[in-house]
PDB file of C-alpha atoms in Angstrom:
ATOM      1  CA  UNK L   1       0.000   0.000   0.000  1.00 41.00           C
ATOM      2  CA  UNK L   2       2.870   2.218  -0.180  1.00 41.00           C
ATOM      3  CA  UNK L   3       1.825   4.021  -3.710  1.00 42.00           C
ATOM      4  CA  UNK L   4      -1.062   4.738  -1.836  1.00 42.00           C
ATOM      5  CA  UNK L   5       0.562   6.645   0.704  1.00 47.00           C
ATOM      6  CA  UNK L   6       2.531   9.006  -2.464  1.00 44.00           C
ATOM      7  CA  UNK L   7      -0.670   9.157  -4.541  1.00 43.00           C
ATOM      8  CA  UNK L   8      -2.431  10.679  -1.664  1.00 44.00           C
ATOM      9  CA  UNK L   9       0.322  13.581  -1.180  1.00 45.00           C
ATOM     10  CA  UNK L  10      -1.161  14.867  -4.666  1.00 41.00           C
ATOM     11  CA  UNK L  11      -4.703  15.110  -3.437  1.00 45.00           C
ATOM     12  CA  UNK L  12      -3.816  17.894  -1.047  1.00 40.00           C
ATOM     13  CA  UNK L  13      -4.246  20.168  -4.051  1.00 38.00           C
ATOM     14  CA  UNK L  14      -7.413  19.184  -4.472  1.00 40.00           C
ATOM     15  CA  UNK L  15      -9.488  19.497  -1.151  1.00 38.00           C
ATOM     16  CA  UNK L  16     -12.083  16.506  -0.611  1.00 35.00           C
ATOM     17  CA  UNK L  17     -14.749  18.468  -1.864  1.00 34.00           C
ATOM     18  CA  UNK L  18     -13.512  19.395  -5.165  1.00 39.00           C
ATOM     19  CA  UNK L  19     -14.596  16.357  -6.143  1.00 37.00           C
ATOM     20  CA  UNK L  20     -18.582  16.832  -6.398  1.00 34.00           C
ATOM     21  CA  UNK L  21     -19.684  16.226  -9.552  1.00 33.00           C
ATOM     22  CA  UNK L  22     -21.267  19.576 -10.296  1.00 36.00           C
ATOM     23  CA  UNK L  23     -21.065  20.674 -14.081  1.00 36.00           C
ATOM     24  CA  UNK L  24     -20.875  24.657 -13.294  1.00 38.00           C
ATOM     25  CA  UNK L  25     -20.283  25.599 -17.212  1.00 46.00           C
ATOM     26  CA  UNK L  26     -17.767  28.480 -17.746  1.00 61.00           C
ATOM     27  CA  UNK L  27     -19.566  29.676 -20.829  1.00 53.00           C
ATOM     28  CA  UNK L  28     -17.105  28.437 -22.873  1.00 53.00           C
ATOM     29  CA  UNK L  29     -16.790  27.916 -26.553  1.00 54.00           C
ATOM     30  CA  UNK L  30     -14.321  26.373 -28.838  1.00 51.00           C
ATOM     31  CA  UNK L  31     -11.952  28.608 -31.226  1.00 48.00           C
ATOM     32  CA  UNK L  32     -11.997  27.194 -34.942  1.00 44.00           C
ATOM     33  CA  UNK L  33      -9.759  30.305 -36.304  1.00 38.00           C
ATOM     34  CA  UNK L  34      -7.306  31.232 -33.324  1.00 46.00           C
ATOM     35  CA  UNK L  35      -5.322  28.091 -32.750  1.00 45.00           C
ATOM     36  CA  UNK L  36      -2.023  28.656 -31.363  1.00 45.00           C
ATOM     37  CA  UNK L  37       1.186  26.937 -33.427  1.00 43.00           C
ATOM     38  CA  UNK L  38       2.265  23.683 -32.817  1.00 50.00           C
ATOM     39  CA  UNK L  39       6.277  24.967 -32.617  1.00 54.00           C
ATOM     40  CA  UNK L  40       4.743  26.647 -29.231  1.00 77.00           C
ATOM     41  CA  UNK L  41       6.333  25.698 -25.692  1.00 90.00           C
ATOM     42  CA  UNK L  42       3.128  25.115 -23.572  1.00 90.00           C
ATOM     43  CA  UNK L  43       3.971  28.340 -21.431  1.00 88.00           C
ATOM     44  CA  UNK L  44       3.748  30.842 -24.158  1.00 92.00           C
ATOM     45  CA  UNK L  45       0.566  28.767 -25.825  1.00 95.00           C
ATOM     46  CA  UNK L  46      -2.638  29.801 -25.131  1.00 97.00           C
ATOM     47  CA  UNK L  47      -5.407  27.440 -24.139  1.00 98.00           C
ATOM     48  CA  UNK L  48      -8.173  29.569 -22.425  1.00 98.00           C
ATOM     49  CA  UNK L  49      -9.221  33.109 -23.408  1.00 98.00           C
ATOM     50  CA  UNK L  50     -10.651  34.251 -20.124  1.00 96.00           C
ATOM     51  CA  UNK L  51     -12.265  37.383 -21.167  1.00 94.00           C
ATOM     52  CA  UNK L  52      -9.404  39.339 -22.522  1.00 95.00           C
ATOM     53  CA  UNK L  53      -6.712  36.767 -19.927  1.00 97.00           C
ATOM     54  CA  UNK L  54      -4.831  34.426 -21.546  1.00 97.00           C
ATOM     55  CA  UNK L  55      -4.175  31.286 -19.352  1.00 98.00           C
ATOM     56  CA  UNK L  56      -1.448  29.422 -21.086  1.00 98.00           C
ATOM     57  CA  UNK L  57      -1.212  25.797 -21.678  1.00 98.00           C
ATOM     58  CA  UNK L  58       1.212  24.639 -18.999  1.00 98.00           C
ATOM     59  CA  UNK L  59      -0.869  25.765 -16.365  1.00 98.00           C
ATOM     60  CA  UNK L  60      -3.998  24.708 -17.896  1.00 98.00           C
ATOM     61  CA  UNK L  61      -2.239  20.973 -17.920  1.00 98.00           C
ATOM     62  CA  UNK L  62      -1.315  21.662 -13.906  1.00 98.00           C
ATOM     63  CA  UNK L  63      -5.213  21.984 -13.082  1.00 99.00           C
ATOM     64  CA  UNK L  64      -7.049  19.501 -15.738  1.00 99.00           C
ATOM     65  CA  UNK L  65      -3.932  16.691 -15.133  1.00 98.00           C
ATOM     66  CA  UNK L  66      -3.773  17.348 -11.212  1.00 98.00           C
ATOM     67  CA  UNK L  67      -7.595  17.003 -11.314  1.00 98.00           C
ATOM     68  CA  UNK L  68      -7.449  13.861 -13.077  1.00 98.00           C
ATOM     69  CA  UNK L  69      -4.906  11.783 -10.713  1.00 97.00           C
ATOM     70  CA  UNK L  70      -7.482  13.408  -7.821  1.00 97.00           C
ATOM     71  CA  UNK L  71     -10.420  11.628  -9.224  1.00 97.00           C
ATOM     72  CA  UNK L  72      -8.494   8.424 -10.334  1.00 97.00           C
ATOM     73  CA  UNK L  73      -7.240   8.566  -6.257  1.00 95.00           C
ATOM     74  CA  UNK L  74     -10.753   8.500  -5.148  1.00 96.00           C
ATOM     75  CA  UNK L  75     -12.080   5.937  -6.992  1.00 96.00           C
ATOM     76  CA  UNK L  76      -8.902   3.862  -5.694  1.00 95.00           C
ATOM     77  CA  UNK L  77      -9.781   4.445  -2.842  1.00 93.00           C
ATOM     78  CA  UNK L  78     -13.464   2.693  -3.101  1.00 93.00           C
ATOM     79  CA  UNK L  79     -11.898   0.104  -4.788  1.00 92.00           C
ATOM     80  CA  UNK L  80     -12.147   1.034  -8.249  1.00 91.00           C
ATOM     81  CA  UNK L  81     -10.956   1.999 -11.570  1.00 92.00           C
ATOM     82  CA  UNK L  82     -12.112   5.233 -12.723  1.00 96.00           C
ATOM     83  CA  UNK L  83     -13.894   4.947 -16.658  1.00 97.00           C
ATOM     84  CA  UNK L  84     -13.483   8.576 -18.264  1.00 98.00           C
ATOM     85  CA  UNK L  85     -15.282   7.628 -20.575  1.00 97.00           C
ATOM     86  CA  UNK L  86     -18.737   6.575 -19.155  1.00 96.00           C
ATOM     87  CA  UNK L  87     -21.385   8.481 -19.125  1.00 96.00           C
ATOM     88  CA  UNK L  88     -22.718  10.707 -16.179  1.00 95.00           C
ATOM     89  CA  UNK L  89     -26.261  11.349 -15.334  1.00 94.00           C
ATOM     90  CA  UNK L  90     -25.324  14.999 -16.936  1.00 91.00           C
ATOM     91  CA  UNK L  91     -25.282  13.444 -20.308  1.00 95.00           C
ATOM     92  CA  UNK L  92     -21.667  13.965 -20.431  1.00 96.00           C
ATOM     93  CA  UNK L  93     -18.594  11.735 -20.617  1.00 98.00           C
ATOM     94  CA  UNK L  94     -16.701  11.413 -16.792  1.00 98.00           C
ATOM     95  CA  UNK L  95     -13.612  13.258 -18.430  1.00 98.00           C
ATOM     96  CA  UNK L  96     -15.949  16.379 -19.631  1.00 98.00           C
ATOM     97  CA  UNK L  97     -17.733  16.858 -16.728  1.00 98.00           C
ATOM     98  CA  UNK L  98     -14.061  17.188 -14.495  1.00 98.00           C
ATOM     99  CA  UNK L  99     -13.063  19.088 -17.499  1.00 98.00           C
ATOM    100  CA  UNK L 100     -15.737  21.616 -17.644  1.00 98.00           C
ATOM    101  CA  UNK L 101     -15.416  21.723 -13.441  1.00 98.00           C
ATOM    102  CA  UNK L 102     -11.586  22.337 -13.800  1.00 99.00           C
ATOM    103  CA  UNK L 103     -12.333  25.352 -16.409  1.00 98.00           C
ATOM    104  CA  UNK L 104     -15.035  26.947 -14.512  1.00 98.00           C
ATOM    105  CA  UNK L 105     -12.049  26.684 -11.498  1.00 98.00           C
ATOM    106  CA  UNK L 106      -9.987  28.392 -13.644  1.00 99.00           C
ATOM    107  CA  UNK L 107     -12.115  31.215 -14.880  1.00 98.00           C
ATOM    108  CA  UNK L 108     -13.353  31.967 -11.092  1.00 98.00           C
ATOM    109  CA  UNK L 109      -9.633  32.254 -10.339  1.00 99.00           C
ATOM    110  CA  UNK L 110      -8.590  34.931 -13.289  1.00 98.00           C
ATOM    111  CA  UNK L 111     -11.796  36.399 -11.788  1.00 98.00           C
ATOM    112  CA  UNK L 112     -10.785  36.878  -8.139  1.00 98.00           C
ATOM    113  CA  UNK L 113      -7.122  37.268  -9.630  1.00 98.00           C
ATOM    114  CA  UNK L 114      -7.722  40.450 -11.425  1.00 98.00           C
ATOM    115  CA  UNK L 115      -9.042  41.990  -8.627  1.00 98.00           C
ATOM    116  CA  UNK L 116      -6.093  41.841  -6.572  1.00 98.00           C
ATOM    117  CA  UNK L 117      -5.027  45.428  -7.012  1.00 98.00           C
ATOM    118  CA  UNK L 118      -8.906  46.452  -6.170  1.00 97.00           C
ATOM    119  CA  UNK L 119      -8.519  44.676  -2.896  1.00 97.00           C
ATOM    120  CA  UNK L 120      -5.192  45.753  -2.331  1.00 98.00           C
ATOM    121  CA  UNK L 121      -4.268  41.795  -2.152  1.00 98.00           C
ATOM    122  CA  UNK L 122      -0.463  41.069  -1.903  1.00 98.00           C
ATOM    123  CA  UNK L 123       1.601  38.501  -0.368  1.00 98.00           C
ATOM    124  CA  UNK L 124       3.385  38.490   2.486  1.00 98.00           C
ATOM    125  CA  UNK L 125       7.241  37.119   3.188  1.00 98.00           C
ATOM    126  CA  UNK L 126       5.949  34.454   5.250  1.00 98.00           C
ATOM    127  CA  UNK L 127       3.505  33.209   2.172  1.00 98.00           C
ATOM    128  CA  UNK L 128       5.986  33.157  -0.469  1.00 98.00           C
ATOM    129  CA  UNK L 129       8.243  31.317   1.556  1.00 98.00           C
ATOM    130  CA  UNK L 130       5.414  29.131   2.458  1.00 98.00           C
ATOM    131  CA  UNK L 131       4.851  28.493  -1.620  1.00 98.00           C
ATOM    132  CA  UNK L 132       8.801  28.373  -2.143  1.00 98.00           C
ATOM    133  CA  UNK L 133       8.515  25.054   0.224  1.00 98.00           C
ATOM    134  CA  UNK L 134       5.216  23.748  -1.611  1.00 98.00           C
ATOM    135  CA  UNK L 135       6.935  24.064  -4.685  1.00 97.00           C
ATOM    136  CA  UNK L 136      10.361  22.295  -3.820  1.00 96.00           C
ATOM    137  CA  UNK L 137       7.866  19.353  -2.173  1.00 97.00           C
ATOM    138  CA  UNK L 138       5.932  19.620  -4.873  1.00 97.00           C
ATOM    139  CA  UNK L 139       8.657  17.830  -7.471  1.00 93.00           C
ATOM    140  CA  UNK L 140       9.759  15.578  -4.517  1.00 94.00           C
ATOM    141  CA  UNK L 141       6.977  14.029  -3.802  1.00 94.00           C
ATOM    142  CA  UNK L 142       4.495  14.498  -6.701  1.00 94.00           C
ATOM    143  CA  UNK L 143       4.351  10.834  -9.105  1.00 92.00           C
ATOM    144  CA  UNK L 144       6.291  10.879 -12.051  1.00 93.00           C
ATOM    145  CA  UNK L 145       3.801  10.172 -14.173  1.00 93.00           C
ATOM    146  CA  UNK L 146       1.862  12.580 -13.370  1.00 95.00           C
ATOM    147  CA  UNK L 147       5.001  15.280 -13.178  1.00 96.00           C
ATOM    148  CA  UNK L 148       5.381  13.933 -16.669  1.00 94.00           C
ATOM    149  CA  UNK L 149       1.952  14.843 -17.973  1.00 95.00           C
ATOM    150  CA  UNK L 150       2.155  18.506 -16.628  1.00 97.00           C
ATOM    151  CA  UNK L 151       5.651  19.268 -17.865  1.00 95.00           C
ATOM    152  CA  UNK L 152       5.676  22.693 -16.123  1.00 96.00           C
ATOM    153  CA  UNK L 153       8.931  24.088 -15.546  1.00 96.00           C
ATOM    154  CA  UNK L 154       9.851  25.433 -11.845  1.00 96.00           C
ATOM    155  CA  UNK L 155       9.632  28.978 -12.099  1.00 97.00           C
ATOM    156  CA  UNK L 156       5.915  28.598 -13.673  1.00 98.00           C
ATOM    157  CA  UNK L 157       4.869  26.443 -11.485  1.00 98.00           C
ATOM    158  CA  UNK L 158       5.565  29.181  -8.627  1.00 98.00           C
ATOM    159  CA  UNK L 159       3.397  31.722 -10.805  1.00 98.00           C
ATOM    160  CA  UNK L 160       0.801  29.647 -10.671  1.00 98.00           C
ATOM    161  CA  UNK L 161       1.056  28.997  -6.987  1.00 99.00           C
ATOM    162  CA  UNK L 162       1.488  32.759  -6.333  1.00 99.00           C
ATOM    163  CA  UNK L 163      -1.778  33.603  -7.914  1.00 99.00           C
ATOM    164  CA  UNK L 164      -4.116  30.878  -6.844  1.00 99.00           C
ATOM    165  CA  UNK L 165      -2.979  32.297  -3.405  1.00 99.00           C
ATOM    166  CA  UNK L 166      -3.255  35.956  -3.871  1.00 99.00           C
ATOM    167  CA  UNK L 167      -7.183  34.637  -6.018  1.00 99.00           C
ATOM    168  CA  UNK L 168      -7.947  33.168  -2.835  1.00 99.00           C
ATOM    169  CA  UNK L 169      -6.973  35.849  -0.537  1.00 98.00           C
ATOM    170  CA  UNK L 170      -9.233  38.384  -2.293  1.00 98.00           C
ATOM    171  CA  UNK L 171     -12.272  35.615  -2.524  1.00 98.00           C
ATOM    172  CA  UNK L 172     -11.526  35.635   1.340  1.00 98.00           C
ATOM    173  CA  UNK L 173     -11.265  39.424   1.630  1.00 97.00           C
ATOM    174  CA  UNK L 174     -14.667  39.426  -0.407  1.00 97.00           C
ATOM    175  CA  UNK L 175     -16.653  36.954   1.544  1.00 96.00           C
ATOM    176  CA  UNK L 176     -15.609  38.460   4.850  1.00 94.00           C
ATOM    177  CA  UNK L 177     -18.233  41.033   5.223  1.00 86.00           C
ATOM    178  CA  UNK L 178     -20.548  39.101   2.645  1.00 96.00           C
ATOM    179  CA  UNK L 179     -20.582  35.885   2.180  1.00 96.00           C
ATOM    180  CA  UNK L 180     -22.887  35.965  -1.371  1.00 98.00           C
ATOM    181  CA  UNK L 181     -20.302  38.592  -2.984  1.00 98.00           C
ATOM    182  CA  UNK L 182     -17.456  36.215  -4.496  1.00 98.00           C
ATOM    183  CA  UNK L 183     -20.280  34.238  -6.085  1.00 98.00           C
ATOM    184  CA  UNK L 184     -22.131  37.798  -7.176  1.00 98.00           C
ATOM    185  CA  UNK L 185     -19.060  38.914  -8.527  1.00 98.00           C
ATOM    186  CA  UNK L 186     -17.933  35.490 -10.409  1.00 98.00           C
ATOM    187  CA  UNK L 187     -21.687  35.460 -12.088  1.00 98.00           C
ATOM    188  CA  UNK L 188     -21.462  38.627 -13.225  1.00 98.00           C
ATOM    189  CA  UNK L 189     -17.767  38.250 -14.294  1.00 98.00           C
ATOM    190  CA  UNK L 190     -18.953  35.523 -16.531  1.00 97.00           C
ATOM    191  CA  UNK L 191     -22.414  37.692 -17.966  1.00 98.00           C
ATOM    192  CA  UNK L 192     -19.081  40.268 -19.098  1.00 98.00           C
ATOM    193  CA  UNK L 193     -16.928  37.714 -20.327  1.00 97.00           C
ATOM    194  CA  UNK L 194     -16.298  35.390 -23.252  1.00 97.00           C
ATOM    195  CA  UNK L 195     -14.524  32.361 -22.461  1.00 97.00           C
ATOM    196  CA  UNK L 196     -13.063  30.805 -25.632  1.00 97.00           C
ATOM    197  CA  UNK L 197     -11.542  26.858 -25.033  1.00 96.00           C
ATOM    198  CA  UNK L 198      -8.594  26.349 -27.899  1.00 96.00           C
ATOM    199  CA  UNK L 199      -8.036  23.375 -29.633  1.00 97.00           C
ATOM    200  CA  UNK L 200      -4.697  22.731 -26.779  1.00 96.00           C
ATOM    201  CA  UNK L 201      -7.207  22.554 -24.167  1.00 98.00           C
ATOM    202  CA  UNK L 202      -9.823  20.399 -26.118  1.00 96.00           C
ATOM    203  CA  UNK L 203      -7.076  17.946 -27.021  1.00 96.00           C
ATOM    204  CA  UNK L 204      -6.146  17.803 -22.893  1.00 98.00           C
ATOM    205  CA  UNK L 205      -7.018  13.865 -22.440  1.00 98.00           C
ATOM    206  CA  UNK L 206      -7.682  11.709 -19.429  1.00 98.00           C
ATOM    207  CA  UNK L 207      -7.686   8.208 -22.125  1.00 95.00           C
ATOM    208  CA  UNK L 208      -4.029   7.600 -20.512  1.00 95.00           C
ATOM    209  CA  UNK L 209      -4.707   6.633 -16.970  1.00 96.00           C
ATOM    210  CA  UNK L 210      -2.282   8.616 -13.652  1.00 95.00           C
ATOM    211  CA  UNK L 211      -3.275   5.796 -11.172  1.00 92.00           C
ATOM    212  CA  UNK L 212      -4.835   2.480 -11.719  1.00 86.00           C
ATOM    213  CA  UNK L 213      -5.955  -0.545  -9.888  1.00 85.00           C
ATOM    214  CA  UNK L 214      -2.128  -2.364 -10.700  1.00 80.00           C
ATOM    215  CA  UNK L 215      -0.487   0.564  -8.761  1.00 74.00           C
ATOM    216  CA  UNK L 216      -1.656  -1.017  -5.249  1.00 68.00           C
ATOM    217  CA  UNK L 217       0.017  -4.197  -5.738  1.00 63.00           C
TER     218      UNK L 217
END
C-alpha cells in the first residue's frame, strides 16, 4: 500500500470536496480560427481566453492533469478503476464533466485574480516562503507520471502557486463582510466575459490513466 501513501500527497491540491460532480459551465466555446502553433512551448501557448486573460497551456495541464490523478485517487480508494469515458447522469462523458469543473475553477480564479489590485491583495514574506517550500515538495513528492503529464517548468509552477494564493486571498477578503459577494461577482464576471476553449485545451485527455488498480500491488 505504499503508492497509496505518495498518490495521496497529490490530493492535497485538491481538497475533498472538489470532487462533487457539479457541471458549473464556464460559458465556454471552442476557437476554430485562433489556434495557437504547434512549434509553441506550452507556457507561451494559449489554451483559455478568459475574457481578454490568456491562461497558457502549462498551467492549464497543472489543473485539468492534477484534477485527473485526484479523481483516479478517489475511486482507488473505493476500490475502483475510474472509466473517463462513461457516461454521467449529466449526459456527459466522466472526463468532460471534471473538465468543464476544472475550467469553470480556472475562470473563477482569473476572476478573483484580477481583482487583486482592487482589494489591495499582496503577499506576504511568510507566504511566499510558504509556496517556495510547496513548490520544492511539490517535485519531490508528486508521481512521475503525473510530473510527466504537466511538464511545467519550476519557475511557472511558482506563478501559478502565487496567484491561486493571492485569487484566494481576495475571494476571502470578499466573503468576509458578505458571504454571497465572491459568487455575485464570479456570475457577473462571466455575464461580461467570453470564455473561448482552444483546440490545446480540447485535445487535454484523461484516455491515458495517472493511477490504476495495478499501482496497489
Amino acid at each position: 500500500m505504499r503508492v497509496l501513501g505518495k498518490i495521496k500527497k497529490i490530493c492535497l491540491v485538491f481538497m475533498v470536496a472538489a470532487m462533487v460532480l457539479t457541471l458549473f459551465g464556464c460559458g465556454s466555446s471552442s476557437s476554430k480560427s485562433e489556434q495557437e502553433s504547434s512549434t509553441k512551448t506550452d507556457d507561451k501557448t494559449v489554451a483559455i481566453h478568459a475574457g481578454k486573460i490568456k491562461v497558457y497551456l502549462d498551467e492549464a495541464k497543472y489543473y485539468a492533469y492534477t484534477a485527473q490523478g485526484t479523481y483516479e485517487t478517489y475511486y482507488l480508494t473505493k476500490g475502483k478503476d475510474l472509466n473517463w469515458n462513461k457516461k454521467t447522469s449529466k449526459g456527459v462523458s466522466m472526463e468532460n464533466l471534471v473538465k468543464s469543473t476544472v475550467l469553470d475553477d480556472i475562470c473563477r480564479r482569473e476572476c478573483m485574480y484580477a481583482l487583486r489590485d482592487e482589494y489591495a491583495v499582496t503577499l506576504s514574506q511568510e507566504e511566499s516562503d510558504q509556496i517556495d517550500i510547496k513548490l520544492s515538495n511539490y517535485y519531490t513528492e508528486t508521481n512521475g507520471e503525473l510530473l510527466s503529464k504537466i511538464g511545467i517548468s519550476k519557475s511557472r509552477l511558482k506563478k501559478v502557486f502565487e496567484k491561486k494564493e493571492i485569487a484566494d486571498k481576495v475571494e476571502n477578503l470578499m466573503s468576509f463582510n458578505d458571504k454571497k459577494l465572491p459568487d455575485e461577482m464570479y456570475k457577473k464576471w462571466k455575464s461580461d466575459n467570453t470564455v473561448t476553449a482552444e483546440v490545446q485545451w480540447e485535445n487535454i485527455s484523461f484516455k491515458h490513466h495517472i493511477f490504476t488498480s495495478d499501482d496497489l500491488y
